[in-house]
Amino acid sequence: MRKSATSLLALGLLTAAGVAEARDNIMIVGSSTVYPFATVVAENFGKTTDYKTPIIESTGSGGGMKLFCSGVGEQHPDVTNASRRIKKSEFDQCQENGVTDIIEVKVGYDGIVLGSSKEAEQLSVTRRDIYLALAKEVPNPDGSESLVANPYMTWADVNADLPAIKIEVLGPPPTSGTRDAFTELVMETGCDTTEWVEAMAKSDKDAWKAACHTVREDGAYIEAGENDNLIIQKLQENPDALGIFGFSFLDQNADVIQGALIDGVAPEFDLIADGSYPVSRPLYFYVKTAHIGTIPGIEEYMAAFTDDAAFGDEGYLTDKGLIPMAAEERQQFQAAVQNKTSLAM
Amino acid sequence: MSTSRQLVQKTLGKRYARERRFRWYGALSILVGILFLGFLLVTTVSNGYKAFVQTYVQIDVDLSAAQFGGEITPESIAAANFDGIIKDSLRNAFPEVSGRTDRRALYGLVSNGAQYDLREMLLEDPSLAGGVTPVWLLADDEVDVFMKGRIDRNEPEANRRLKDNAIGWIDQWVDEGRVEKRFNEPFFTNGDSREPEQAGIFGAIMGSFFTIAVCMLLAFPIGVAAAIYLQEFAPKNRITDIIEVNINNLAAVPSIIFGLLGLAIFLNAFGLPRSVPLVGGMVLSLMTLPTIIISSRAALAAVPPSIREAALGVGASPIQTVLHHVLPLAMPGMLTGSIIGLAQALGETAPLLVIGMVAFIVDVPTSPLDPGTALPVQIYLWSDSPERAFVERTSAAIMVLLMFLVAINGFIVLLRKKLERRW
């Protein structure tokens, strides 16, 4: 019995090696923020065409880029999703490994929300308030040009117009693309509202980065992992806490969660779409041109994603919380897909 | 009275009290354990039991020959635009609805998977076509959540995903008896989906099945062979000591390490495909091997030496002794150990993450070489989905996984009762 089992196994391995030569499903990796949208497109694509449904792994933007840029060949992914643009270093990595032609497609926008339980009062904060509440070191409140360990305990300490509740913010860990975007869009902007700190960006870039990017570690900012549902649950249990998460989670939980106004603008679909809500970021996917023709269906998948019925103003992705681009911008990327325009950096 | 007796009597009360306290502590810790378990079960079941039924709506669908280009043949049915047919029928049901937004809301009441179900239905039974036929179609997950009482209609409209007009239409359907909750068959027959009403665990169950099958096919023979050699034949020396220490160590290594090992060896060095149950099973077999070897050795050690001596005494060779006499007697213990390893492997997600099995996979795998995921992975993926309707599905999938584990553990107990021999 043992013998037959072993030979069966050897046979299995041999066939595995044979089958590995012919992958017939598209392999997609990347951002967990794009995942809910890409999966919907993939599912529809699988149902409406004769191609197999693409397989999508949620690895985070950075992890996806690493896999995507590791080479050309069937064992490497065909597409990677990203909640930020590809970095120069990642692009170079790609080139080095033979991934020379990459098609860049922007699919839309996602808003980042500072949310709280509906039982709490709706906050209206500026980005400066958020920075002062969350940075590890803040400009000395006495006005001198030095950084001190964050002394603020309540929102009222930060800004007298805000309620006197303890600062307690649940948010994503540093590995998350949401956190990257939050740092760039909120913390940096809030940081630069102090003139001498802004000047530091030119004189001492590293010190400026440390001042603006470092989040406090005294318990006011709580890293809640990448699970946004968990943050939503915790907010419901603790009305004093705030949470940082993607707009689609606010959209789905609007009966229990509200979003704070940031710089006076509420996180609403239309306000994010027209760019007046300040904390929104573009979402992308990148395609390996070398795989088009080898792996069946890549071109058709790109076309399905960039169809107006999907990422357009009234497309089915908007039902899932994607904020669509303006028509002109959409046409630009539809053309890029059509012409397979390679990204140059 | 002697002094020692006095001493005993003096401390006797204290000793009894200590005894009682100890029992109380024991009972208390069991109680706490039961409370936690009970809490887990109650929340899971109360969150999840509703997922086993699913809302369907009955719609008068216009299936006249005109919809199929004049002729009803299997080809014309396959080519028909069922999305359009369902939308037409919804418009006919509520002719007063006009305007893009309202119509979109109306179309949204029926699952977007209903068009494929309808096509299947007609391909199976073409006689349904030919006129206006009332058909039960899968409702959208928002409708389902509303019918299960998880959307409060007294909430202000802006806070609800389901708007007033939609609730009005549903109420009208309910009055007409066109809404029904049925056993949630798609949950047990479909693969994953981003539409909660179409999402099922069958893909995950098949993925788990193939993974575990590969795992056992590899780990059991190798583990048992290794155990027999180490226990019965290997000389006792430094090398076997080192091997033994290492096996015991491996049993305690975190599972993610085995995943990374699998990534480096099976995917990168051997070039096996990502996301397939074959590789998942191979990785999990590495993880379960130490468990199987250790328990198999214990089972072999429990066979009395007299059996071996008797066999050798009547002239059996060492290999005959082991295969004919020792192994059959040790088998129940080996099986028990293997099944414990199997149950562990069934609940594992971490090593699967690195080899790409934590992924959105819609197609149900039909072989260990098709991309697949596993039950605990499916639970993890659903728990992270924004749609409200996935909450109950997550719990329902947990219930299914628990049932499998209970069945496996029950089987172990039965096996032990049936086969165990006392010496």
PDB file of N, CA, C and O in Angstrom, chain A residues 2 8-9 13 16 20 25 27 35-36 39-40 43 47-48 52-57 118 227-229 249 251-255 314 318-320, chain B residues 100 104 116 159 161 193-195 198 218 221 225 272-275 278 282 356 358-363 369 371 381 383-388:
ATOM      1  N   ARG A   2       1.965   1.135   0.753  1.00  0.00           N
ATOM      2  CA  ARG A   2       2.840   2.292   0.822  1.00  0.00           C
ATOM      3  C   ARG A   2       3.459   2.581  -0.534  1.00  0.00           C
ATOM      4  O   ARG A   2       3.578   3.707  -0.951  1.00  0.00           O
ATOM      5  N   LEU A   8       1.990   6.837  -6.804  1.00  0.00           N
ATOM      6  CA  LEU A   8       0.880   7.725  -7.168  1.00  0.00           C
ATOM      7  C   LEU A   8       1.325   9.175  -7.005  1.00  0.00           C
ATOM      8  O   LEU A   8       1.059  10.045  -7.830  1.00  0.00           O
ATOM      9  N   LEU A   9       2.040   9.391  -5.922  1.00  0.00           N
ATOM     10  CA  LEU A   9       2.498  10.740  -5.624  1.00  0.00           C
ATOM     11  C   LEU A   9       3.486  11.241  -6.651  1.00  0.00           C
ATOM     12  O   LEU A   9       3.425  12.365  -7.132  1.00  0.00           O
ATOM     13  N   LEU A  13       3.256  14.498  -9.030  1.00  0.00           N
ATOM     14  CA  LEU A  13       4.252  15.554  -9.158  1.00  0.00           C
ATOM     15  C   LEU A  13       4.620  15.770 -10.620  1.00  0.00           C
ATOM     16  O   LEU A  13       4.780  16.892 -11.072  1.00  0.00           O
ATOM     17  N   ALA A  16       1.976  17.556 -12.293  1.00  0.00           N
ATOM     18  CA  ALA A  16       1.995  18.924 -11.808  1.00  0.00           C
ATOM     19  C   ALA A  16       2.976  19.741 -12.619  1.00  0.00           C
ATOM     20  O   ALA A  16       2.689  20.844 -13.064  1.00  0.00           O
ATOM     21  N   ALA A  20       1.963  22.863 -14.932  1.00  0.00           N
ATOM     22  CA  ALA A  20       2.489  24.168 -14.567  1.00  0.00           C
ATOM     23  C   ALA A  20       2.920  24.957 -15.798  1.00  0.00           C
ATOM     24  O   ALA A  20       2.996  26.167 -15.765  1.00  0.00           O
ATOM     25  N   ASN A  25      -5.324  30.845 -16.304  1.00  0.00           N
ATOM     26  CA  ASN A  25      -6.094  31.871 -15.612  1.00  0.00           C
ATOM     27  C   ASN A  25      -5.172  33.053 -15.293  1.00  0.00           C
ATOM     28  O   ASN A  25      -3.990  32.866 -15.022  1.00  0.00           O
ATOM     29  N   MET A  27      -3.430  35.843 -13.204  1.00  0.00           N
ATOM     30  CA  MET A  27      -3.036  35.885 -11.803  1.00  0.00           C
ATOM     31  C   MET A  27      -2.817  37.343 -11.400  1.00  0.00           C
ATOM     32  O   MET A  27      -2.026  38.044 -12.011  1.00  0.00           O
ATOM     33  N   TYR A  35      -8.634  45.391  -4.064  1.00  0.00           N
ATOM     34  CA  TYR A  35      -9.173  44.026  -4.054  1.00  0.00           C
ATOM     35  C   TYR A  35     -10.701  43.959  -4.188  1.00  0.00           C
ATOM     36  O   TYR A  35     -11.210  43.229  -5.036  1.00  0.00           O
ATOM     37  N   PRO A  36     -11.475  44.724  -3.365  1.00  0.00           N
ATOM     38  CA  PRO A  36     -12.931  44.609  -3.496  1.00  0.00           C
ATOM     39  C   PRO A  36     -13.445  45.001  -4.886  1.00  0.00           C
ATOM     40  O   PRO A  36     -14.488  44.504  -5.306  1.00  0.00           O
ATOM     41  N   THR A  39     -12.005  42.196  -7.631  1.00  0.00           N
ATOM     42  CA  THR A  39     -12.686  40.907  -7.543  1.00  0.00           C
ATOM     43  C   THR A  39     -14.036  40.947  -8.249  1.00  0.00           C
ATOM     44  O   THR A  39     -14.426  39.978  -8.894  1.00  0.00           O
ATOM     45  N   VAL A  40     -14.726  42.076  -8.131  1.00  0.00           N
ATOM     46  CA  VAL A  40     -16.028  42.184  -8.794  1.00  0.00           C
ATOM     47  C   VAL A  40     -15.853  42.130 -10.304  1.00  0.00           C
ATOM     48  O   VAL A  40     -16.583  41.421 -11.006  1.00  0.00           O
ATOM     49  N   GLU A  43     -14.968  38.579 -11.343  1.00  0.00           N
ATOM     50  CA  GLU A  43     -16.102  37.653 -11.289  1.00  0.00           C
ATOM     51  C   GLU A  43     -17.003  37.844 -12.507  1.00  0.00           C
ATOM     52  O   GLU A  43     -17.406  36.882 -13.158  1.00  0.00           O
ATOM     53  N   LYS A  47     -17.819  35.289 -15.673  1.00  0.00           N
ATOM     54  CA  LYS A  47     -19.178  34.848 -16.000  1.00  0.00           C
ATOM     55  C   LYS A  47     -19.565  35.190 -17.424  1.00  0.00           C
ATOM     56  O   LYS A  47     -20.328  34.475 -18.055  1.00  0.00           O
ATOM     57  N   THR A  48     -19.068  36.332 -17.909  1.00  0.00           N
ATOM     58  CA  THR A  48     -19.555  36.799 -19.202  1.00  0.00           C
ATOM     59  C   THR A  48     -18.641  36.410 -20.355  1.00  0.00           C
ATOM     60  O   THR A  48     -19.000  36.614 -21.503  1.00  0.00           O
ATOM     61  N   LYS A  52     -11.316  31.774 -17.934  1.00  0.00           N
ATOM     62  CA  LYS A  52     -11.455  31.409 -16.522  1.00  0.00           C
ATOM     63  C   LYS A  52     -11.457  32.666 -15.664  1.00  0.00           C
ATOM     64  O   LYS A  52     -10.885  33.688 -16.055  1.00  0.00           O
ATOM     65  N   THR A  53     -12.057  32.570 -14.490  1.00  0.00           N
ATOM     66  CA  THR A  53     -12.078  33.715 -13.602  1.00  0.00           C
ATOM     67  C   THR A  53     -10.664  33.981 -13.077  1.00  0.00           C
ATOM     68  O   THR A  53     -10.022  33.067 -12.576  1.00  0.00           O
ATOM     69  N   PRO A  54     -10.183  35.218 -13.201  1.00  0.00           N
ATOM     70  CA  PRO A  54      -8.844  35.521 -12.673  1.00  0.00           C
ATOM     71  C   PRO A  54      -8.765  35.263 -11.170  1.00  0.00           C
ATOM     72  O   PRO A  54      -9.780  35.342 -10.462  1.00  0.00           O
ATOM     73  N   ILE A  55      -7.565  34.955 -10.712  1.00  0.00           N
ATOM     74  CA  ILE A  55      -7.346  34.699  -9.295  1.00  0.00           C
ATOM     75  C   ILE A  55      -6.702  35.923  -8.680  1.00  0.00           C
ATOM     76  O   ILE A  55      -5.731  36.455  -9.222  1.00  0.00           O
ATOM     77  N   ILE A  56      -7.258  36.395  -7.586  1.00  0.00           N
ATOM     78  CA  ILE A  56      -6.764  37.640  -7.009  1.00  0.00           C
ATOM     79  C   ILE A  56      -6.308  37.422  -5.580  1.00  0.00           C
ATOM     80  O   ILE A  56      -7.063  36.939  -4.742  1.00  0.00           O
ATOM     81  N   GLU A  57      -5.057  37.774  -5.335  1.00  0.00           N
ATOM     82  CA  GLU A  57      -4.525  37.704  -3.982  1.00  0.00           C
ATOM     83  C   GLU A  57      -4.392  39.107  -3.447  1.00  0.00           C
ATOM     84  O   GLU A  57      -3.951  40.000  -4.155  1.00  0.00           O
ATOM     85  N   LYS A 118     -22.074  56.607  15.337  1.00  0.00           N
ATOM     86  CA  LYS A 118     -23.162  57.573  15.162  1.00  0.00           C
ATOM     87  C   LYS A 118     -23.603  58.174  16.485  1.00  0.00           C
ATOM     88  O   LYS A 118     -24.216  59.235  16.516  1.00  0.00           O
ATOM     89  N   ASN A 227      -7.709  44.857   8.997  1.00  0.00           N
ATOM     90  CA  ASN A 227      -9.117  44.491   8.902  1.00  0.00           C
ATOM     91  C   ASN A 227     -10.004  45.680   9.258  1.00  0.00           C
ATOM     92  O   ASN A 227     -10.182  46.024  10.422  1.00  0.00           O
ATOM     93  N   ASP A 228     -10.557  46.323   8.238  1.00  0.00           N
ATOM     94  CA  ASP A 228     -11.376  47.506   8.474  1.00  0.00           C
ATOM     95  C   ASP A 228     -12.676  47.187   9.209  1.00  0.00           C
ATOM     96  O   ASP A 228     -13.200  48.016   9.944  1.00  0.00           O
ATOM     97  N   ASN A 229     -13.192  45.961   9.014  1.00  0.00           N
ATOM     98  CA  ASN A 229     -14.413  45.583   9.729  1.00  0.00           C
ATOM     99  C   ASN A 229     -14.205  45.596  11.234  1.00  0.00           C
ATOM    100  O   ASN A 229     -15.105  45.933  12.004  1.00  0.00           O
ATOM    101  N   PHE A 249     -16.112  51.223   3.392  1.00  0.00           N
ATOM    102  CA  PHE A 249     -16.612  50.713   4.668  1.00  0.00           C
ATOM    103  C   PHE A 249     -17.589  51.692   5.315  1.00  0.00           C
ATOM    104  O   PHE A 249     -18.534  51.285   5.975  1.00  0.00           O
ATOM    105  N   ASP A 251     -19.503  53.636   3.486  1.00  0.00           N
ATOM    106  CA  ASP A 251     -20.629  53.501   2.588  1.00  0.00           C
ATOM    107  C   ASP A 251     -21.525  52.336   3.008  1.00  0.00           C
ATOM    108  O   ASP A 251     -22.751  52.433   2.999  1.00  0.00           O
ATOM    109  N   GLN A 252     -20.912  51.216   3.399  1.00  0.00           N
ATOM    110  CA  GLN A 252     -21.681  50.023   3.755  1.00  0.00           C
ATOM    111  C   GLN A 252     -22.248  50.099   5.171  1.00  0.00           C
ATOM    112  O   GLN A 252     -23.166  49.365   5.510  1.00  0.00           O
ATOM    113  N   ASN A 253     -21.674  50.956   6.006  1.00  0.00           N
ATOM    114  CA  ASN A 253     -22.080  50.979   7.417  1.00  0.00           C
ATOM    115  C   ASN A 253     -22.634  52.331   7.830  1.00  0.00           C
ATOM    116  O   ASN A 253     -22.510  52.736   8.980  1.00  0.00           O
ATOM    117  N   ALA A 254     -23.248  53.047   6.880  1.00  0.00           N
ATOM    118  CA  ALA A 254     -23.684  54.420   7.137  1.00  0.00           C
ATOM    119  C   ALA A 254     -24.729  54.505   8.246  1.00  0.00           C
ATOM    120  O   ALA A 254     -24.975  55.585   8.775  1.00  0.00           O
ATOM    121  N   ASP A 255     -25.355  53.372   8.613  1.00  0.00           N
ATOM    122  CA  ASP A 255     -26.358  53.442   9.680  1.00  0.00           C
ATOM    123  C   ASP A 255     -25.735  53.477  11.071  1.00  0.00           C
ATOM    124  O   ASP A 255     -26.379  53.886  12.027  1.00  0.00           O
ATOM    125  N   GLU A 314     -21.728  55.607 -13.628  1.00  0.00           N
ATOM    126  CA  GLU A 314     -22.820  54.809 -13.106  1.00  0.00           C
ATOM    127  C   GLU A 314     -22.464  53.336 -13.135  1.00  0.00           C
ATOM    128  O   GLU A 314     -23.334  52.479 -13.086  1.00  0.00           O
ATOM    129  N   THR A 318     -19.128  51.574  -8.799  1.00  0.00           N
ATOM    130  CA  THR A 318     -19.541  52.656  -7.892  1.00  0.00           C
ATOM    131  C   THR A 318     -20.468  52.107  -6.806  1.00  0.00           C
ATOM    132  O   THR A 318     -20.499  52.627  -5.700  1.00  0.00           O
ATOM    133  N   ASP A 319     -21.208  51.033  -7.128  1.00  0.00           N
ATOM    134  CA  ASP A 319     -22.049  50.404  -6.097  1.00  0.00           C
ATOM    135  C   ASP A 319     -21.201  49.835  -4.971  1.00  0.00           C
ATOM    136  O   ASP A 319     -21.666  49.663  -3.848  1.00  0.00           O
ATOM    137  N   LYS A 320     -19.959  49.491  -5.292  1.00  0.00           N
ATOM    138  CA  LYS A 320     -19.068  48.910  -4.287  1.00  0.00           C
ATOM    139  C   LYS A 320     -18.248  49.989  -3.601  1.00  0.00           C
ATOM    140  O   LYS A 320     -17.367  49.690  -2.810  1.00  0.00           O
TER     141      LYS A 320
ATOM    142  N   ARG B 100     -33.489  57.379 -14.205  1.00  0.00           N
ATOM    143  CA  ARG B 100     -32.345  56.466 -14.144  1.00  0.00           C
ATOM    144  C   ARG B 100     -32.091  55.899 -12.754  1.00  0.00           C
ATOM    145  O   ARG B 100     -31.946  54.700 -12.573  1.00  0.00           O
ATOM    146  N   ARG B 104     -32.442  52.067 -11.566  1.00  0.00           N
ATOM    147  CA  ARG B 104     -31.265  51.342 -11.076  1.00  0.00           C
ATOM    148  C   ARG B 104     -31.563  50.679  -9.734  1.00  0.00           C
ATOM    149  O   ARG B 104     -31.199  49.535  -9.487  1.00  0.00           O
ATOM    150  N   TYR B 116     -28.008  34.332 -14.854  1.00  0.00           N
ATOM    151  CA  TYR B 116     -27.365  33.055 -15.181  1.00  0.00           C
ATOM    152  C   TYR B 116     -28.217  31.893 -14.691  1.00  0.00           C
ATOM    153  O   TYR B 116     -28.310  30.857 -15.348  1.00  0.00           O
ATOM    154  N   ASN B 159     -29.237  56.987   6.026  1.00  0.00           N
ATOM    155  CA  ASN B 159     -28.336  56.059   6.687  1.00  0.00           C
ATOM    156  C   ASN B 159     -28.529  54.623   6.234  1.00  0.00           C
ATOM    157  O   ASN B 159     -27.846  53.728   6.695  1.00  0.00           O
ATOM    158  N   ARG B 161     -28.786  51.567   3.349  1.00  0.00           N
ATOM    159  CA  ARG B 161     -28.386  51.217   1.994  1.00  0.00           C
ATOM    160  C   ARG B 161     -29.632  50.994   1.141  1.00  0.00           C
ATOM    161  O   ARG B 161     -29.623  51.229  -0.050  1.00  0.00           O
ATOM    162  N   SER B 193     -17.815  34.466  -4.157  1.00  0.00           N
ATOM    163  CA  SER B 193     -18.334  35.535  -4.992  1.00  0.00           C
ATOM    164  C   SER B 193     -18.247  36.828  -4.212  1.00  0.00           C
ATOM    165  O   SER B 193     -18.210  36.813  -2.989  1.00  0.00           O
ATOM    166  N   ARG B 194     -18.216  37.951  -4.909  1.00  0.00           N
ATOM    167  CA  ARG B 194     -18.227  39.231  -4.212  1.00  0.00           C
ATOM    168  C   ARG B 194     -19.657  39.671  -3.934  1.00  0.00           C
ATOM    169  O   ARG B 194     -19.885  40.637  -3.235  1.00  0.00           O
ATOM    170  N   GLU B 195     -20.629  38.990  -4.556  1.00  0.00           N
ATOM    171  CA  GLU B 195     -22.029  39.262  -4.244  1.00  0.00           C
ATOM    172  C   GLU B 195     -22.424  38.269  -3.170  1.00  0.00           C
ATOM    173  O   GLU B 195     -22.489  37.072  -3.438  1.00  0.00           O
ATOM    174  N   GLN B 198     -24.597  35.238  -3.772  1.00  0.00           N
ATOM    175  CA  GLN B 198     -24.125  34.155  -4.636  1.00  0.00           C
ATOM    176  C   GLN B 198     -22.912  33.440  -4.063  1.00  0.00           C
ATOM    177  O   GLN B 198     -22.421  32.483  -4.643  1.00  0.00           O
ATOM    178  N   LEU B 218       0.794  12.090   1.493  1.00  0.00           N
ATOM    179  CA  LEU B 218       2.226  12.266   1.675  1.00  0.00           C
ATOM    180  C   LEU B 218       2.647  11.961   3.105  1.00  0.00           C
ATOM    181  O   LEU B 218       3.555  11.164   3.345  1.00  0.00           O
ATOM    182  N   PRO B 221       2.111   7.849   4.901  1.00  0.00           N
ATOM    183  CA  PRO B 221       3.116   6.807   4.626  1.00  0.00           C
ATOM    184  C   PRO B 221       4.520   7.200   5.077  1.00  0.00           C
ATOM    185  O   PRO B 221       5.216   6.381   5.684  1.00  0.00           O
ATOM    186  N   ALA B 225       6.433   5.216   8.061  1.00  0.00           N
ATOM    187  CA  ALA B 225       7.690   4.546   7.717  1.00  0.00           C
ATOM    188  C   ALA B 225       8.825   5.071   8.593  1.00  0.00           C
ATOM    189  O   ALA B 225       9.626   4.291   9.124  1.00  0.00           O
ATOM    190  N   LEU B 272       6.535  24.839  -9.080  1.00  0.00           N
ATOM    191  CA  LEU B 272       5.127  24.441  -9.053  1.00  0.00           C
ATOM    192  C   LEU B 272       4.257  25.698  -9.055  1.00  0.00           C
ATOM    193  O   LEU B 272       4.686  26.758  -8.618  1.00  0.00           O
ATOM    194  N   PRO B 273       3.022  25.596  -9.571  1.00  0.00           N
ATOM    195  CA  PRO B 273       2.180  26.791  -9.665  1.00  0.00           C
ATOM    196  C   PRO B 273       1.742  27.319  -8.295  1.00  0.00           C
ATOM    197  O   PRO B 273       1.670  26.565  -7.329  1.00  0.00           O
ATOM    198  N   ARG B 274       1.460  28.634  -8.237  1.00  0.00           N
ATOM    199  CA  ARG B 274       0.940  29.261  -7.024  1.00  0.00           C
ATOM    200  C   ARG B 274      -0.513  28.886  -6.823  1.00  0.00           C
ATOM    201  O   ARG B 274      -1.174  28.460  -7.767  1.00  0.00           O
ATOM    202  N   SER B 275      -0.994  29.054  -5.616  1.00  0.00           N
ATOM    203  CA  SER B 275      -2.424  28.946  -5.272  1.00  0.00           C
ATOM    204  C   SER B 275      -3.049  27.567  -5.483  1.00  0.00           C
ATOM    205  O   SER B 275      -4.253  27.466  -5.502  1.00  0.00           O
ATOM    206  N   LEU B 278      -2.366  21.278  -4.379  1.00  0.00           N
ATOM    207  CA  LEU B 278      -1.257  20.314  -4.348  1.00  0.00           C
ATOM    208  C   LEU B 278      -0.122  20.846  -3.477  1.00  0.00           C
ATOM    209  O   LEU B 278       0.359  20.156  -2.569  1.00  0.00           O
ATOM    210  N   MET B 282       1.272  19.730   0.234  1.00  0.00           N
ATOM    211  CA  MET B 282       2.674  19.396   0.474  1.00  0.00           C
ATOM    212  C   MET B 282       3.215  20.182   1.671  1.00  0.00           C
ATOM    213  O   MET B 282       3.925  19.637   2.529  1.00  0.00           O
ATOM    214  N   GLY B 356       0.053  31.541  -1.703  1.00  0.00           N
ATOM    215  CA  GLY B 356      -0.955  32.107  -2.599  1.00  0.00           C
ATOM    216  C   GLY B 356      -2.324  31.465  -2.548  1.00  0.00           C
ATOM    217  O   GLY B 356      -3.125  31.640  -3.451  1.00  0.00           O
ATOM    218  N   VAL B 358      -4.490  32.139  -0.156  1.00  0.00           N
ATOM    219  CA  VAL B 358      -5.423  33.134   0.379  1.00  0.00           C
ATOM    220  C   VAL B 358      -5.730  34.087  -0.764  1.00  0.00           C
ATOM    221  O   VAL B 358      -5.089  35.101  -0.950  1.00  0.00           O
ATOM    222  N   ALA B 359      -6.708  33.716  -1.574  1.00  0.00           N
ATOM    223  CA  ALA B 359      -6.989  34.476  -2.784  1.00  0.00           C
ATOM    224  C   ALA B 359      -8.465  34.386  -3.114  1.00  0.00           C
ATOM    225  O   ALA B 359      -9.176  33.523  -2.610  1.00  0.00           O
ATOM    226  N   PHE B 360      -8.886  35.306  -3.950  1.00  0.00           N
ATOM    227  CA  PHE B 360     -10.269  35.288  -4.428  1.00  0.00           C
ATOM    228  C   PHE B 360     -10.358  34.316  -5.587  1.00  0.00           C
ATOM    229  O   PHE B 360      -9.811  34.566  -6.656  1.00  0.00           O
ATOM    230  N   ILE B 361     -10.985  33.175  -5.369  1.00  0.00           N
ATOM    231  CA  ILE B 361     -11.065  32.151  -6.402  1.00  0.00           C
ATOM    232  C   ILE B 361     -12.525  31.758  -6.568  1.00  0.00           C
ATOM    233  O   ILE B 361     -13.153  31.262  -5.635  1.00  0.00           O
ATOM    234  N   VAL B 362     -13.066  32.015  -7.751  1.00  0.00           N
ATOM    235  CA  VAL B 362     -14.486  31.783  -7.980  1.00  0.00           C
ATOM    236  C   VAL B 362     -14.735  30.358  -8.452  1.00  0.00           C
ATOM    237  O   VAL B 362     -15.637  29.678  -7.974  1.00  0.00           O
ATOM    238  N   ASP B 363     -13.916  29.911  -9.408  1.00  0.00           N
ATOM    239  CA  ASP B 363     -14.142  28.590  -9.983  1.00  0.00           C
ATOM    240  C   ASP B 363     -13.862  27.506  -8.946  1.00  0.00           C
ATOM    241  O   ASP B 363     -12.854  27.550  -8.249  1.00  0.00           O
ATOM    242  N   LEU B 369      -4.707  20.410  -8.865  1.00  0.00           N
ATOM    243  CA  LEU B 369      -3.880  21.333  -9.642  1.00  0.00           C
ATOM    244  C   LEU B 369      -4.639  22.577 -10.068  1.00  0.00           C
ATOM    245  O   LEU B 369      -4.077  23.471 -10.681  1.00  0.00           O
ATOM    246  N   PRO B 371      -6.404  26.080  -9.160  1.00  0.00           N
ATOM    247  CA  PRO B 371      -6.275  27.022  -8.048  1.00  0.00           C
ATOM    248  C   PRO B 371      -7.424  26.836  -7.071  1.00  0.00           C
ATOM    249  O   PRO B 371      -8.569  26.657  -7.478  1.00  0.00           O
ATOM    250  N   LEU B 381     -11.342  35.624   4.537  1.00  0.00           N
ATOM    251  CA  LEU B 381     -11.615  36.559   3.446  1.00  0.00           C
ATOM    252  C   LEU B 381     -12.976  37.226   3.616  1.00  0.00           C
ATOM    253  O   LEU B 381     -13.120  38.419   3.405  1.00  0.00           O
ATOM    254  N   SER B 383     -14.616  37.660   6.402  1.00  0.00           N
ATOM    255  CA  SER B 383     -14.680  38.516   7.592  1.00  0.00           C
ATOM    256  C   SER B 383     -14.140  39.904   7.276  1.00  0.00           C
ATOM    257  O   SER B 383     -14.412  40.854   7.984  1.00  0.00           O
ATOM    258  N   ASP B 384     -13.387  40.021   6.196  1.00  0.00           N
ATOM    259  CA  ASP B 384     -12.773  41.302   5.849  1.00  0.00           C
ATOM    260  C   ASP B 384     -13.548  42.028   4.746  1.00  0.00           C
ATOM    261  O   ASP B 384     -13.101  43.029   4.226  1.00  0.00           O
ATOM    262  N   SER B 385     -14.720  41.501   4.375  1.00  0.00           N
ATOM    263  CA  SER B 385     -15.481  42.125   3.285  1.00  0.00           C
ATOM    264  C   SER B 385     -16.417  43.192   3.829  1.00  0.00           C
ATOM    265  O   SER B 385     -17.016  42.999   4.882  1.00  0.00           O
ATOM    266  N   PRO B 386     -16.548  44.314   3.123  1.00  0.00           N
ATOM    267  CA  PRO B 386     -17.374  45.392   3.654  1.00  0.00           C
ATOM    268  C   PRO B 386     -18.870  45.079   3.697  1.00  0.00           C
ATOM    269  O   PRO B 386     -19.576  45.599   4.555  1.00  0.00           O
ATOM    270  N   GLU B 387     -19.390  44.243   2.791  1.00  0.00           N
ATOM    271  CA  GLU B 387     -20.839  44.042   2.717  1.00  0.00           C
ATOM    272  C   GLU B 387     -21.376  43.400   3.992  1.00  0.00           C
ATOM    273  O   GLU B 387     -20.838  42.414   4.483  1.00  0.00           O
ATOM    274  N   ARG B 388     -22.495  43.971   4.476  1.00  0.00           N
ATOM    275  CA  ARG B 388     -23.080  43.514   5.725  1.00  0.00           C
ATOM    276  C   ARG B 388     -23.478  42.039   5.669  1.00  0.00           C
ATOM    277  O   ARG B 388     -23.355  41.304   6.645  1.00  0.00           O
TER     278      ARG B 388
END
